[in-house]
């Protein structure tokens, strides 16, 4: 009987697990890493980006997103939509072609790969004969024209990828069809471009690498004349040349030798691409190499107005969006894909301002150094942050986002969520993380508080009066930091009070409050000497940042009013804010401190440094600062310096910094659990800090407390005495040592949590006061949960005796890297849910551990174990989701909750206005494949 009862209980528990937990990688936020190709469908209003890793991503209106991945580990070199259809073709650098479609399934569209194809030449032919260099998706929707390195053009019927040999355009046919003085005996080289006549689909313009352009009649299979962009009237063609000129050619009648009508050299040399959409002319490149060879420009010419749009990274491709239901109206926007961002220019507003992107925002404008997530933001705080951000965005166009393809069918987010990212340049960026689009809301800069080597008047890209070409800097990507000490390492925001604290690389901790008006104030520093006068230690790292003595004007938004400076100025490794008690606690590799930001004084400073730990006295920036300083001086000396050079050196410097930090606390350890020597390096490094109102001295009196966990397995507890509310501003806060725990194996402590009498985690500060959480149970006994890299151990309070523990797999070397507390709601009923610990290990595995029982519930593989930076960047949410960096510019979003899932749900339907096709559509042949891409794993 007991066996059956136990089996029934186990089955019920399994059902509950299915209602609570489920792993999905849901959406990728940010800008695709290493983009390599751009495509656009005017009829679908969809944008496509291919990457060097073989990913293909589609974007329409905000929230409309699709993602696919080629099996081949090859870069996407070209993307082409079939006109007026939901299919697109990708070309990879392994010379394979792939057909994709958006097919409706259960009311939403899914991106499917339905075919693949590789050109095969005659036996014995060299690879260049079939190496594809240009692709034209014909307006019939049934044909692909493939230009090759050998100068041939192959015609392929789609979607079945059937070669129409009788329609192929061989190099011999072309050379026989053009006059001797044009063709001669020299090779025409590769096919550079294929363009269809906009008013006559039977005419195709073939541009060869040697400079010859041929108009080929698909019906008569013959060349008509010499003349690579068709103008709208179909009677003129634009060509661009290596001397920097562009030419306009008249294509009229049957005259095979039409004359060049117009030739101009706007600036100097080598335009890479020409596009005319009257009344605009667009030229990519063309800058004189001697003076501006390292600039990435697109020249926009409108009547007598010239502007050279100067981008911050290499241009991949661009296209123009036009007004009107048939997309043949006036040009409305220029869309430019560069290596590090997508820039959209409003062509209908004076000054051609940039349109802010609702997605594809470059998260890595400055390198991301940390992140912090806050769930369920109150409406008032949300609106105030939005308002402060709106004041920063007055330079953007007021026009709506021009790409509107697809329908976003995802439900409205149930709550307002914020993701805060800290950056190397000292900024903190606020992102709306409620839904599919990670939308920028507000940017906080901390650099103004300090004296740095940067000069606000030194703008390398600022144009001068009368300069020619007339440069205009465009885009926000700027990985260059004038002072790496400004880098943000820890962030903590209280959503109820509006207080924010941020800590940096040079031991600086700023406390800020939200103000709707600009304010001028001086920020005074309080020094926290973490060495406490210990002998024999000398700091060998970077110096601390100097604080500005004069008042600084801070714009509306978060404004600093208190500053703590750690001495030595080491990286801040832990930070926690308690807005109800008006306290901030912080830790470094030398110790931890407690700061009263109401009275602006230190309450507690404790040194945790091991006497033998000399490595902790060497700052991670000591070896890279001189590199960055010399670079900075060089850049200011050479006006034309650009991001490509900066990026190379900064990546080297950042790689060294990341390697040292990883060695300090993030590197995976692949060995059995063994006792660690107290002489190990960085044993004093503070990994976690925690405030709790609990029982420390006896079981009948609860008091505020501070808990600190170190890399050497030590836990320190301090009892805090707060004056009454009416005397909070005058009487001092005091801290007294209460408990100290030393874990047996000295494993680093990565998390501390106090559970109330019901076994629930204590609520956040002010959460109960705002009626958003029940009061903690103070009648039953509290428990202390200490999470080390190796195990979860529960102690009773106040006696601190071991109660239970859970060990992770010790044999394969698993270590806890990240841990969070989350609420998992049931998918079956709104009345049931459970608290649990979300855990990420150095193996890249995700776990959910139950509370208060500390039992492993589920385990899922998530991140490659080799991806140390991805594991280090992970941040959990309060509702079972998480984010981690899959590249410097992209967050992967995942969910461990079966109920709380944010993912794209979109429908794309082809317009009813489709042109009549010239050839019947063929069904896929035997070479076709079908692969469905969803966001579930």
mmCIF file of N, CA, C and O in Angstrom, residues 767-806:
data_model
loop_
_atom_site.group_PDB
_atom_site.id
_atom_site.type_symbol
_atom_site.label_atom_id
_atom_site.label_comp_id
_atom_site.label_asym_id
_atom_site.label_seq_id
_atom_site.Cartn_x
_atom_site.Cartn_y
_atom_site.Cartn_z
ATOM 1 N N UNK A 767 9.039 46.062 -0.246
ATOM 2 C CA UNK A 767 8.066 45.281 -1.009
ATOM 3 C C UNK A 767 6.782 45.088 -0.209
ATOM 4 O O UNK A 767 5.681 45.189 -0.749
ATOM 5 N N UNK A 768 6.905 44.831 1.092
ATOM 6 C CA UNK A 768 5.721 44.652 1.937
ATOM 7 C C UNK A 768 4.997 45.976 2.107
ATOM 8 O O UNK A 768 3.766 46.042 2.069
ATOM 9 N N UNK A 769 5.769 47.060 2.268
ATOM 10 C CA UNK A 769 5.164 48.384 2.454
ATOM 11 C C UNK A 769 4.323 48.797 1.257
ATOM 12 O O UNK A 769 3.364 49.563 1.395
ATOM 13 N N UNK A 770 4.663 48.278 0.068
ATOM 14 C CA UNK A 770 3.896 48.594 -1.133
ATOM 15 C C UNK A 770 2.838 47.529 -1.436
ATOM 16 O O UNK A 770 2.303 47.499 -2.549
ATOM 17 N N UNK A 771 2.569 46.675 -0.461
ATOM 18 C CA UNK A 771 1.526 45.642 -0.593
ATOM 19 C C UNK A 771 1.765 44.715 -1.783
ATOM 20 O O UNK A 771 0.824 44.259 -2.419
ATOM 21 N N UNK A 772 3.033 44.466 -2.098
ATOM 22 C CA UNK A 772 3.358 43.574 -3.202
ATOM 23 C C UNK A 772 3.944 42.247 -2.727
ATOM 24 O O UNK A 772 4.360 41.423 -3.530
ATOM 25 N N UNK A 773 4.005 42.068 -1.427
ATOM 26 C CA UNK A 773 4.449 40.801 -0.850
ATOM 27 C C UNK A 773 3.871 40.698 0.553
ATOM 28 O O UNK A 773 3.593 41.710 1.208
ATOM 29 N N UNK A 774 3.654 39.470 1.009
ATOM 30 C CA UNK A 774 3.158 39.288 2.372
ATOM 31 C C UNK A 774 4.307 39.477 3.357
ATOM 32 O O UNK A 774 5.478 39.264 3.017
ATOM 33 N N UNK A 775 3.969 39.839 4.560
ATOM 34 C CA UNK A 775 4.995 40.000 5.593
ATOM 35 C C UNK A 775 5.636 38.653 5.885
ATOM 36 O O UNK A 775 4.957 37.616 5.890
ATOM 37 N N UNK A 776 6.942 38.641 6.131
ATOM 38 C CA UNK A 776 7.598 37.359 6.434
ATOM 39 C C UNK A 776 7.118 36.800 7.770
ATOM 40 O O UNK A 776 6.734 37.545 8.682
ATOM 41 N N UNK A 777 7.139 35.493 7.861
ATOM 42 C CA UNK A 777 6.735 34.835 9.095
ATOM 43 C C UNK A 777 7.878 34.950 10.108
ATOM 44 O O UNK A 777 8.953 34.409 9.910
ATOM 45 N N UNK A 778 7.619 35.672 11.198
ATOM 46 C CA UNK A 778 8.641 35.867 12.218
ATOM 47 C C UNK A 778 8.354 35.042 13.464
ATOM 48 O O UNK A 778 9.002 35.221 14.496
ATOM 49 N N UNK A 779 7.362 34.126 13.396
ATOM 50 C CA UNK A 779 7.027 33.289 14.550
ATOM 51 C C UNK A 779 7.854 32.007 14.538
ATOM 52 O O UNK A 779 8.418 31.609 15.547
ATOM 53 N N UNK A 780 7.912 31.346 13.369
ATOM 54 C CA UNK A 780 8.714 30.130 13.289
ATOM 55 C C UNK A 780 10.192 30.447 13.184
ATOM 56 O O UNK A 780 10.606 31.605 13.038
ATOM 57 N N UNK A 781 11.011 29.431 13.264
ATOM 58 C CA UNK A 781 12.461 29.617 13.197
ATOM 59 C C UNK A 781 12.894 29.890 11.763
ATOM 60 O O UNK A 781 12.353 29.329 10.813
ATOM 61 N N UNK A 782 13.875 30.774 11.615
ATOM 62 C CA UNK A 782 14.431 31.103 10.305
ATOM 63 C C UNK A 782 15.568 30.149 9.961
ATOM 64 O O UNK A 782 16.160 29.518 10.837
ATOM 65 N N UNK A 783 15.848 30.063 8.659
ATOM 66 C CA UNK A 783 16.947 29.228 8.179
ATOM 67 C C UNK A 783 17.878 30.071 7.327
ATOM 68 O O UNK A 783 17.454 31.021 6.662
ATOM 69 N N UNK A 784 19.150 29.707 7.358
ATOM 70 C CA UNK A 784 20.163 30.370 6.541
ATOM 71 C C UNK A 784 20.617 29.393 5.460
ATOM 72 O O UNK A 784 21.052 28.287 5.761
ATOM 73 N N UNK A 785 20.503 29.814 4.207
ATOM 74 C CA UNK A 785 20.970 29.004 3.084
ATOM 75 C C UNK A 785 22.259 29.623 2.553
ATOM 76 O O UNK A 785 22.265 30.771 2.099
ATOM 77 N N UNK A 786 23.344 28.869 2.639
ATOM 78 C CA UNK A 786 24.642 29.315 2.116
ATOM 79 C C UNK A 786 24.925 28.521 0.848
ATOM 80 O O UNK A 786 24.991 27.285 0.876
ATOM 81 N N UNK A 787 25.083 29.228 -0.265
ATOM 82 C CA UNK A 787 25.322 28.583 -1.564
ATOM 83 C C UNK A 787 26.782 28.795 -1.913
ATOM 84 O O UNK A 787 27.230 29.933 -2.133
ATOM 85 N N UNK A 788 27.517 27.712 -1.924
ATOM 86 C CA UNK A 788 28.910 27.785 -2.360
ATOM 87 C C UNK A 788 28.991 27.254 -3.786
ATOM 88 O O UNK A 788 28.001 26.799 -4.359
ATOM 89 N N UNK A 789 30.183 27.321 -4.350
ATOM 90 C CA UNK A 789 30.350 26.793 -5.697
ATOM 91 C C UNK A 789 30.057 25.298 -5.752
ATOM 92 O O UNK A 789 29.763 24.761 -6.816
ATOM 93 N N UNK A 790 30.130 24.613 -4.612
ATOM 94 C CA UNK A 790 30.049 23.159 -4.616
ATOM 95 C C UNK A 790 28.768 22.583 -4.035
ATOM 96 O O UNK A 790 28.389 21.462 -4.369
ATOM 97 N N UNK A 791 28.089 23.335 -3.159
ATOM 98 C CA UNK A 791 26.909 22.753 -2.537
ATOM 99 C C UNK A 791 25.987 23.833 -1.982
ATOM 100 O O UNK A 791 26.371 24.995 -1.851
ATOM 101 N N UNK A 792 24.756 23.399 -1.651
ATOM 102 C CA UNK A 792 23.762 24.233 -1.002
ATOM 103 C C UNK A 792 23.610 23.704 0.425
ATOM 104 O O UNK A 792 23.270 22.528 0.614
ATOM 105 N N UNK A 793 23.844 24.545 1.411
ATOM 106 C CA UNK A 793 23.807 24.080 2.789
ATOM 107 C C UNK A 793 22.885 24.964 3.612
ATOM 108 O O UNK A 793 22.980 26.198 3.568
ATOM 109 N N UNK A 794 21.965 24.320 4.364
ATOM 110 C CA UNK A 794 20.978 25.027 5.167
ATOM 111 C C UNK A 794 21.378 24.932 6.629
ATOM 112 O O UNK A 794 21.679 23.837 7.140
ATOM 113 N N UNK A 795 21.384 26.090 7.301
ATOM 114 C CA UNK A 795 21.689 26.156 8.736
ATOM 115 C C UNK A 795 20.465 26.712 9.471
ATOM 116 O O UNK A 795 19.700 27.509 8.921
ATOM 117 N N UNK A 796 20.310 26.309 10.711
ATOM 118 C CA UNK A 796 19.254 26.890 11.547
ATOM 119 C C UNK A 796 19.748 28.217 12.117
ATOM 120 O O UNK A 796 20.956 28.431 12.287
ATOM 121 N N UNK A 797 18.827 29.104 12.386
ATOM 122 C CA UNK A 797 19.131 30.369 13.047
ATOM 123 C C UNK A 797 18.324 30.446 14.346
ATOM 124 O O UNK A 797 17.196 29.962 14.402
ATOM 125 N N UNK A 798 18.913 30.994 15.403
ATOM 126 C CA UNK A 798 20.199 31.710 15.429
ATOM 127 C C UNK A 798 21.404 30.833 15.760
ATOM 128 O O UNK A 798 22.524 31.331 15.827
ATOM 129 N N UNK A 799 21.212 29.529 15.990
ATOM 130 C CA UNK A 799 22.323 28.695 16.452
ATOM 131 C C UNK A 799 23.342 28.395 15.356
ATOM 132 O O UNK A 799 24.472 28.001 15.627
ATOM 133 N N UNK A 800 22.951 28.520 14.109
ATOM 134 C CA UNK A 800 23.814 28.227 12.963
ATOM 135 C C UNK A 800 24.337 26.789 13.041
ATOM 136 O O UNK A 800 25.541 26.527 13.019
ATOM 137 N N UNK A 801 23.416 25.848 13.155
ATOM 138 C CA UNK A 801 23.773 24.431 13.095
ATOM 139 C C UNK A 801 23.285 23.869 11.772
ATOM 140 O O UNK A 801 22.209 24.247 11.281
ATOM 141 N N UNK A 802 24.087 22.972 11.176
ATOM 142 C CA UNK A 802 23.762 22.433 9.858
ATOM 143 C C UNK A 802 22.454 21.656 9.906
ATOM 144 O O UNK A 802 22.212 20.861 10.827
ATOM 145 N N UNK A 803 21.598 21.856 8.922
ATOM 146 C CA UNK A 803 20.278 21.233 8.877
ATOM 147 C C UNK A 803 20.163 20.256 7.716
ATOM 148 O O UNK A 803 19.722 19.129 7.865
ATOM 149 N N UNK A 804 20.550 20.676 6.518
ATOM 150 C CA UNK A 804 20.514 19.808 5.332
ATOM 151 C C UNK A 804 21.420 20.398 4.275
ATOM 152 O O UNK A 804 21.818 21.571 4.356
ATOM 153 N N UNK A 805 21.748 19.580 3.266
ATOM 154 C CA UNK A 805 22.598 20.099 2.195
ATOM 155 C C UNK A 805 22.341 19.327 0.913
ATOM 156 O O UNK A 805 21.828 18.203 0.913
ATOM 157 N N UNK A 806 22.700 19.961 -0.202
ATOM 158 C CA UNK A 806 22.612 19.347 -1.528
ATOM 159 C C UNK A 806 23.934 19.603 -2.225
ATOM 160 O O UNK A 806 24.358 20.755 -2.369
#
